[in-house]
Every structure is written in structure tokens, then in C-alpha cells.
Tab-separated table of N, CA and C in Angstrom:
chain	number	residue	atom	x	y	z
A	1	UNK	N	-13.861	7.967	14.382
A	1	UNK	CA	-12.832	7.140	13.765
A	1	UNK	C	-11.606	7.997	13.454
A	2	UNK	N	-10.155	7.757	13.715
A	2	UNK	CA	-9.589	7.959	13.662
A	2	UNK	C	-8.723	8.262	12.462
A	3	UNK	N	-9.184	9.380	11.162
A	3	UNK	CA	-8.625	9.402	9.618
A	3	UNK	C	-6.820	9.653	10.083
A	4	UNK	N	-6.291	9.076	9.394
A	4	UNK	CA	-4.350	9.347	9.065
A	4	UNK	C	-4.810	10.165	7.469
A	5	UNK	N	-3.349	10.796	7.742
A	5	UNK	CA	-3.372	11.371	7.255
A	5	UNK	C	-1.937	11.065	5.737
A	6	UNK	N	-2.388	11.178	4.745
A	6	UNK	CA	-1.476	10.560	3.841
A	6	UNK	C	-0.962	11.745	2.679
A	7	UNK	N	0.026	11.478	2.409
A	7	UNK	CA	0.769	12.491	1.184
A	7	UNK	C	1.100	11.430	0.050
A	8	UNK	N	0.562	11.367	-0.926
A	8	UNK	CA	0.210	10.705	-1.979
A	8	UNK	C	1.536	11.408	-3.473
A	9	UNK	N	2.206	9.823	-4.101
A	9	UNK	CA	2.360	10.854	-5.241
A	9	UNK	C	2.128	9.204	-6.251
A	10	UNK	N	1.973	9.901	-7.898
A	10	UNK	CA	1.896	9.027	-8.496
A	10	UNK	C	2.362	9.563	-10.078
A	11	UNK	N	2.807	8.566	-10.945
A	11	UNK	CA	3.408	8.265	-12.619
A	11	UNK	C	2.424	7.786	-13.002
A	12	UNK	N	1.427	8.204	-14.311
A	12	UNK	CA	1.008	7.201	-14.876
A	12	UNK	C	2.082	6.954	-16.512
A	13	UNK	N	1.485	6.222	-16.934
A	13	UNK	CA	2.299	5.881	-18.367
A	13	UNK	C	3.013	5.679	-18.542
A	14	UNK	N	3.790	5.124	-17.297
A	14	UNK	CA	5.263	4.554	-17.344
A	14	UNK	C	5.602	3.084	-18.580
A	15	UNK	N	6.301	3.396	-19.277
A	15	UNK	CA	6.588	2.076	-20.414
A	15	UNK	C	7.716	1.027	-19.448
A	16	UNK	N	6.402	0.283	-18.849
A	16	UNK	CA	6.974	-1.140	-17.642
A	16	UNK	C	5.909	-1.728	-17.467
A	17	UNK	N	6.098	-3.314	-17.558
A	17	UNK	CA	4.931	-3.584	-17.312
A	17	UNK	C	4.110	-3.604	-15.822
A	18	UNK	N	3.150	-3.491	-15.499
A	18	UNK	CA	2.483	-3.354	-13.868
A	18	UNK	C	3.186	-4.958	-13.167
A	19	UNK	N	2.816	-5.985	-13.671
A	19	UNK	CA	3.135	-6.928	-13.631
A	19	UNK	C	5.247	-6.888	-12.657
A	20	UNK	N	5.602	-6.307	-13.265
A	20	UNK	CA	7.411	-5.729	-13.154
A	20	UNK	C	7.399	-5.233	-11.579
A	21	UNK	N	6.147	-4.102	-12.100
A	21	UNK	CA	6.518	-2.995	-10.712
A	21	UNK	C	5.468	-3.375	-9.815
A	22	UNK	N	4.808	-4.445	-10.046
A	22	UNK	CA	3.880	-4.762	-8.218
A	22	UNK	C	5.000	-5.669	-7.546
A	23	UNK	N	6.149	-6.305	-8.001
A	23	UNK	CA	6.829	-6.932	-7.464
A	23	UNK	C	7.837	-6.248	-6.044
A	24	UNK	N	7.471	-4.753	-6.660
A	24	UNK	CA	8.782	-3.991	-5.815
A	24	UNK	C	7.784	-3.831	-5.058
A	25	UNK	N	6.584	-3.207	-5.233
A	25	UNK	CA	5.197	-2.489	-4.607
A	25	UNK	C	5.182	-3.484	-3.203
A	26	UNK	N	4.842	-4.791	-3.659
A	26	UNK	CA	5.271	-5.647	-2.414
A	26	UNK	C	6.343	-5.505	-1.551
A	27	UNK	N	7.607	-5.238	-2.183
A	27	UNK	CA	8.432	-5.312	-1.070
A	27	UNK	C	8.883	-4.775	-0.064
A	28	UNK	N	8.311	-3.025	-0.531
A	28	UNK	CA	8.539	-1.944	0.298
A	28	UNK	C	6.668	-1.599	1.103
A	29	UNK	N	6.358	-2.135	1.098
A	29	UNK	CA	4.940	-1.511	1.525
A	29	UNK	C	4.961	-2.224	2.770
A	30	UNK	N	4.813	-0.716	3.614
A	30	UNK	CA	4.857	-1.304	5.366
A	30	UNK	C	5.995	-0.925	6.107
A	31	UNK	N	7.015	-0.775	5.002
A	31	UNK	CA	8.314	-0.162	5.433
A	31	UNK	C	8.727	0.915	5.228
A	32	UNK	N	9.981	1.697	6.530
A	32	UNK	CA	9.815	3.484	6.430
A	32	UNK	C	9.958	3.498	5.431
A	33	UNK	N	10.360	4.622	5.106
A	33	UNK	CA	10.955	5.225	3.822
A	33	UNK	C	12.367	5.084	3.630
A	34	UNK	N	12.864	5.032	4.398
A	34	UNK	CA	14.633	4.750	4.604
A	34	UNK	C	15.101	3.456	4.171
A	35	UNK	N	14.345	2.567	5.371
A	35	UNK	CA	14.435	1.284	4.867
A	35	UNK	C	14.430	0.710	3.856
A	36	UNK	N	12.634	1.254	2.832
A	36	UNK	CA	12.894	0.790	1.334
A	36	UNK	C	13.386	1.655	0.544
A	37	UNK	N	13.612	2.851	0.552
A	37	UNK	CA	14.521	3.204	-0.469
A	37	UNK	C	16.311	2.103	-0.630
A	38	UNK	N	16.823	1.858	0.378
A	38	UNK	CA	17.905	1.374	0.688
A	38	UNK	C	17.339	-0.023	-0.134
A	39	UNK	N	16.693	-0.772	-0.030
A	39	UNK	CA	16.189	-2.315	-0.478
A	39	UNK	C	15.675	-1.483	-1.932
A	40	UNK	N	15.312	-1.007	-2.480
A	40	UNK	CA	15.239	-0.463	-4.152
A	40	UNK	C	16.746	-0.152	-4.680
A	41	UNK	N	17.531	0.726	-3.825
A	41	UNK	CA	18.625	1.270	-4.277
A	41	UNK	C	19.759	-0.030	-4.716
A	42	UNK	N	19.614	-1.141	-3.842
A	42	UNK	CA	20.278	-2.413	-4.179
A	42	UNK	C	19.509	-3.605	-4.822
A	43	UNK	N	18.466	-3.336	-5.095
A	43	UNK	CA	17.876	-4.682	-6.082
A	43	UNK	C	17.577	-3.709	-7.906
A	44	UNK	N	18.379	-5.358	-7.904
A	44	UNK	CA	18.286	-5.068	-9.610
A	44	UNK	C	16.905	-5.100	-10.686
A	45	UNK	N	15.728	-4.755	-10.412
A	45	UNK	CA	15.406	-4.410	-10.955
A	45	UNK	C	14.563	-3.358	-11.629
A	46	UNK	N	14.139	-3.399	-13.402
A	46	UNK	CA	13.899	-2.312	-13.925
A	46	UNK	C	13.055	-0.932	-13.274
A	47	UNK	N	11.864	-1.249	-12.355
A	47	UNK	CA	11.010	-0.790	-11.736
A	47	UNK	C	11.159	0.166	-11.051
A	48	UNK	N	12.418	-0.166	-10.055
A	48	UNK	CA	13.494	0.593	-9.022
A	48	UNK	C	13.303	1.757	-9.334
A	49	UNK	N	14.238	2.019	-10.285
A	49	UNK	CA	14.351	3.822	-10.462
A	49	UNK	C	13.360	4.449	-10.816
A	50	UNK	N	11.864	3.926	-11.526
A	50	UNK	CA	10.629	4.802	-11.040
A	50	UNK	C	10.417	4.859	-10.043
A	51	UNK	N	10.566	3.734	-9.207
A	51	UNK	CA	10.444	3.806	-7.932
A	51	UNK	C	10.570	4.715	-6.587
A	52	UNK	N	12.128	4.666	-7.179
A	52	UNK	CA	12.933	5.501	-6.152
A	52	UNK	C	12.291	6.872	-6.095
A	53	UNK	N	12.696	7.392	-7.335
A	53	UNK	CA	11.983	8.649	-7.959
A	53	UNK	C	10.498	8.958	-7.571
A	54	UNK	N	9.950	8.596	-7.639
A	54	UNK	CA	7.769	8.144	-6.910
A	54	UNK	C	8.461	8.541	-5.438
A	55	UNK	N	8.829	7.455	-4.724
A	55	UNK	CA	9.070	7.650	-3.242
A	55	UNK	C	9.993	9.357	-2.636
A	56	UNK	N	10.799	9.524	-3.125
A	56	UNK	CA	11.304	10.263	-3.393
A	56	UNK	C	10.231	12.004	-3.319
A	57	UNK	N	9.543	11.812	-4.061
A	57	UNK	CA	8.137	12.709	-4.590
A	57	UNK	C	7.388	12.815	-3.389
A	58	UNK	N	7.094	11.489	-3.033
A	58	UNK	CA	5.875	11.368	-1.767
A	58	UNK	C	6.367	11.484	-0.758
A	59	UNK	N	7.593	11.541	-0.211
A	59	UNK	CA	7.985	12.291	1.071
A	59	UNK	C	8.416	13.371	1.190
A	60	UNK	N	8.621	14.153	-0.130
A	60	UNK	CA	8.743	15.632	-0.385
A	60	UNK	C	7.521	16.278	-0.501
A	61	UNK	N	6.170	15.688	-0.871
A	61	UNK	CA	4.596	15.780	-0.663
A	61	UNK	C	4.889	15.938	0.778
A	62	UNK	N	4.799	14.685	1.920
A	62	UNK	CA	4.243	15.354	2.810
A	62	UNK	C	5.343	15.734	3.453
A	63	UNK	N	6.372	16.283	3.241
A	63	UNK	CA	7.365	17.020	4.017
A	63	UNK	C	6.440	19.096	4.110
A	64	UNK	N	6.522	18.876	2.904
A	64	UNK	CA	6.016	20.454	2.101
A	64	UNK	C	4.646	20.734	2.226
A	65	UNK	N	3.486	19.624	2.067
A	65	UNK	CA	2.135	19.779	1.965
A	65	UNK	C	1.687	19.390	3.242
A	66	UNK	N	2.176	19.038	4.097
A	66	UNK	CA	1.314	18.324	5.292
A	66	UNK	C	2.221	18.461	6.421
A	67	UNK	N	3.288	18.838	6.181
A	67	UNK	CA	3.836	19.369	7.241
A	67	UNK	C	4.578	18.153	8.444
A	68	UNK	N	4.592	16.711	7.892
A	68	UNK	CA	4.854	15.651	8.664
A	68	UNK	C	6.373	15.607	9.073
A	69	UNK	N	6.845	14.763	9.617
A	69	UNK	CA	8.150	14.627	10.201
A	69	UNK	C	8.564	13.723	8.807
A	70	UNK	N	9.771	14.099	8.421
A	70	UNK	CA	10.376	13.208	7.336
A	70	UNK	C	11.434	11.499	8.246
A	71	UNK	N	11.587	12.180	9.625
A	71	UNK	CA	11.944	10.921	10.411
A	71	UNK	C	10.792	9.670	10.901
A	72	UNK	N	9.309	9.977	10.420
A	72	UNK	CA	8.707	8.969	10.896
A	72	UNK	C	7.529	8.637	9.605
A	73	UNK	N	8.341	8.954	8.602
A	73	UNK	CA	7.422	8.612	7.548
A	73	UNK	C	7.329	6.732	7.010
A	74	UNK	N	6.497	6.319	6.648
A	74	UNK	CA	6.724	5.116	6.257
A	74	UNK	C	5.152	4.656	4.791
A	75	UNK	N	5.659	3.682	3.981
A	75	UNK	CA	4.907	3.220	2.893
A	75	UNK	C	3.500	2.654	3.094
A	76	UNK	N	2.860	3.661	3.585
A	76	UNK	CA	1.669	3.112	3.801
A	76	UNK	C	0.431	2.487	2.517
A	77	UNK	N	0.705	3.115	1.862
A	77	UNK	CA	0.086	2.098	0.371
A	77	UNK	C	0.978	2.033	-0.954
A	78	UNK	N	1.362	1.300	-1.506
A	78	UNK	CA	2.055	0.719	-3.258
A	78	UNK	C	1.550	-0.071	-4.126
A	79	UNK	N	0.987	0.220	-5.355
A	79	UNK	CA	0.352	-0.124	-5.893
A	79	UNK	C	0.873	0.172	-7.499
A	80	UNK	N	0.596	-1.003	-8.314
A	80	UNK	CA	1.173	-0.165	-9.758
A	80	UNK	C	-0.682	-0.959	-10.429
A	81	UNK	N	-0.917	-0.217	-11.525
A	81	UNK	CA	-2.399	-0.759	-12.093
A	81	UNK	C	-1.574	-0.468	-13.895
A	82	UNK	N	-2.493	-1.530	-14.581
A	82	UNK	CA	-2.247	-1.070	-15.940
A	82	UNK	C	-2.543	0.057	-16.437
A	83	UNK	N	-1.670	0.250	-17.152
A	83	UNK	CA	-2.531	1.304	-18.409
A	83	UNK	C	-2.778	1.144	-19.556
A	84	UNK	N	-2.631	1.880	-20.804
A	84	UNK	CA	-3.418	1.558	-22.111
A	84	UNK	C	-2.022	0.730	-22.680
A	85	UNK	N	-2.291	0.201	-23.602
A	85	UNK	CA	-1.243	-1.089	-24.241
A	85	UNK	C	-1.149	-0.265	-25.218
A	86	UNK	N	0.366	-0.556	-25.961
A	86	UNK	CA	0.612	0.033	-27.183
A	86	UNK	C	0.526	-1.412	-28.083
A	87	UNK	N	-0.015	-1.928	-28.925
A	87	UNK	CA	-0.382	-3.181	-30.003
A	87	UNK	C	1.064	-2.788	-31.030
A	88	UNK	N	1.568	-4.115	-31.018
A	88	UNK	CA	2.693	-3.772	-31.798
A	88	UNK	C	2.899	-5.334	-32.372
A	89	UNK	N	3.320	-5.012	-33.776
A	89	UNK	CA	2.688	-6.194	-34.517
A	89	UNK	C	4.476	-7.523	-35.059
A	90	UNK	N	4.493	-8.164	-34.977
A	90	UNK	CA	6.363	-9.050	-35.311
A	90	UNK	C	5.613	-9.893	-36.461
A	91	UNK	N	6.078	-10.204	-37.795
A	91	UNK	CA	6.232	-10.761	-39.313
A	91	UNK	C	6.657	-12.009	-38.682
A	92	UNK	N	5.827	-13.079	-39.129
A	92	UNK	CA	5.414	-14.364	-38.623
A	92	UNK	C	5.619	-15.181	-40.463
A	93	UNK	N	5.416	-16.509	-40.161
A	93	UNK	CA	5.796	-17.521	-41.887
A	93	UNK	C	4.091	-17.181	-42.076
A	94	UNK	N	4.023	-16.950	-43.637
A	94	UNK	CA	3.113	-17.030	-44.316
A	94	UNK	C	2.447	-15.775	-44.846
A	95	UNK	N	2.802	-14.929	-44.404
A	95	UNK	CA	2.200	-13.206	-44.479
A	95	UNK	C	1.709	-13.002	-43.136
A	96	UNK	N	1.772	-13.998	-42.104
A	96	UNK	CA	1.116	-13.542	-40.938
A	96	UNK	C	1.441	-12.709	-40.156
A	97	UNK	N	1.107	-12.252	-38.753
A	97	UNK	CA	1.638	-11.200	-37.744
A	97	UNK	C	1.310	-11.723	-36.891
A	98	UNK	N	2.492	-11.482	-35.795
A	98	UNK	CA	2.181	-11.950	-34.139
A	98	UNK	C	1.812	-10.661	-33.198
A	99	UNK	N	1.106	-10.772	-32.977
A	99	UNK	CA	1.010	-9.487	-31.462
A	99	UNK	C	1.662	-9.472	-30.506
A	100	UNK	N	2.546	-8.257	-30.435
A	100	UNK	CA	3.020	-7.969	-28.973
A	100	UNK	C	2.691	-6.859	-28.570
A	101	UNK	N	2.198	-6.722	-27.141
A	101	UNK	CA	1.612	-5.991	-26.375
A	101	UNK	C	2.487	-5.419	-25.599
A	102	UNK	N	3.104	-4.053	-25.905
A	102	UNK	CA	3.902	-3.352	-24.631
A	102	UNK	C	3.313	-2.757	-23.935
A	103	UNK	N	3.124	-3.341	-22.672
A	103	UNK	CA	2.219	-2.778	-21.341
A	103	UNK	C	2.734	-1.250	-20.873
A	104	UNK	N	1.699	-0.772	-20.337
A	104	UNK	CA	2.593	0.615	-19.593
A	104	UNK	C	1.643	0.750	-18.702
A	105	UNK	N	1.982	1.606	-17.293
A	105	UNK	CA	1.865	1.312	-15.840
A	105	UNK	C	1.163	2.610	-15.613
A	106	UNK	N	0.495	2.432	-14.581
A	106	UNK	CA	0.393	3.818	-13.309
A	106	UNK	C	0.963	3.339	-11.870
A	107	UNK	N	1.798	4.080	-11.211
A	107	UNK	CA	2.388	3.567	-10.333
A	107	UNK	C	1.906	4.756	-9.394
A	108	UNK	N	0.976	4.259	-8.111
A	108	UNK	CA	1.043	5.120	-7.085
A	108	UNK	C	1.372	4.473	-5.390
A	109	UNK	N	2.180	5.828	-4.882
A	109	UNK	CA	2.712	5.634	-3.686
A	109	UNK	C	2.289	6.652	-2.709
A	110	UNK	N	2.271	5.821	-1.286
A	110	UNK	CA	1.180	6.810	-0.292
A	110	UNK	C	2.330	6.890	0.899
A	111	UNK	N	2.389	7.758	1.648
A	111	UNK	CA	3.388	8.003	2.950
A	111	UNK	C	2.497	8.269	4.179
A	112	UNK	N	2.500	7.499	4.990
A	112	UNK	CA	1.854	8.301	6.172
A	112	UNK	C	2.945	8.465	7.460
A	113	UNK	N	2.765	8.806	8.568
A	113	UNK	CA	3.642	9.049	9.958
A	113	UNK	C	2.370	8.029	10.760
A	114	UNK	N	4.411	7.224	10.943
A	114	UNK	CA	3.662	6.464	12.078
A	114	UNK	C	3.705	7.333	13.814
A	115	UNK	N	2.874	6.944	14.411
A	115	UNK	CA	2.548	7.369	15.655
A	115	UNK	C	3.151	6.644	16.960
């Protein structure tokens, strides 16, 4: 069987929710690296600039560690997963408290060369 070979980078604990950043995860996965950096660099949202920054990482991984062509790299896996919640409490009528949950992320990104 034929293993590819991948240069991996990843953020955990990013304060965003996963929910935010699987939206981008979708949009660039499958596409070079050129391509989606350019489609992050012009969509507005928050996610992006971890983004960029992650991608950014993982083609300097396998530029340096694996020795691949930086002209035929492309997004072979994107993925963001939760991480631990920070519980944070908002003063509600009566003495009560509402819960809000600020999510925070692990965001990992994979590069392989296409053939």
C-alpha cells in the first residue's frame, strides 16, 4: 500500500470556538496551499488568522522536515476539535446566574505533495 507522506502542524487552546474554525477547515481542505491561503486571506472571518498562521507552519514543516516541493503542496487534512471550556458565570433577576461557556479549540493542519 502506498503510505503519503504528510507534514503536520497544529494550535491547541486557541480562545475560538471549534464550531467558528471547522467552517474555514471545510473550505480549504483539498486545496493547494496557494489557493487557500488566498480564500482565508480575503474572507472575513475570526478563524482566518489562526489559520493562516497553522498553514503557514505546515508548509514550512514539510518544506524543512521532509524535504517536499513547496510548489506541489496541498491541504490534505483540516480539522479543528474542542478543548477544555472556560465556565463563566452573567447576574441574572433574583440572585441567579446564567452560564456562559467560552469554548477554546485545537486546530490541526496536514500538507501532503500531490503526485
Amino acid at each position: 500500500m502506498n503510505e503519503k507522506k504528510m507534514a503536520r502542524a497544529e494550535v491547541k487552546f486557541v480562545r475560538i470556538s471549534p464550531r467558528k474554525v471547522q467552517i474555514i477547515c471545510d473550505m480549504i481542505r483539498g486545496k493547494d496551499t496557494k489557493t487557500a491561503m488566498a480564500y482565508m486571506q480575503n474572507t472575513p472571518k475570526a478563524g482566518c488568522e489562526y489559520m493562516i498562521k497553522l498553514l503557514k507552519s505546515a508548509c514550512a514543516n514539510a518544506e524543512n522536515n521532509f524535504e517536499m516541493d513547496p510548489e506541489k503542496l496541498y491541504v490534505a487534512v483540516a480539522y479543528a476539535t474542542g478543548g477544555p471550556t472556560l465556565k463563566r458565570g452573567r447576574p441574572r433577576a433574583q440572585g441567579r446566574m446564567y452560564r456562559i461557556n467560552k469554548r477554546t479549540s485545537h486546530i490541526t493542519i496536514c500538507v501532503a505533495e500531490k503526485e
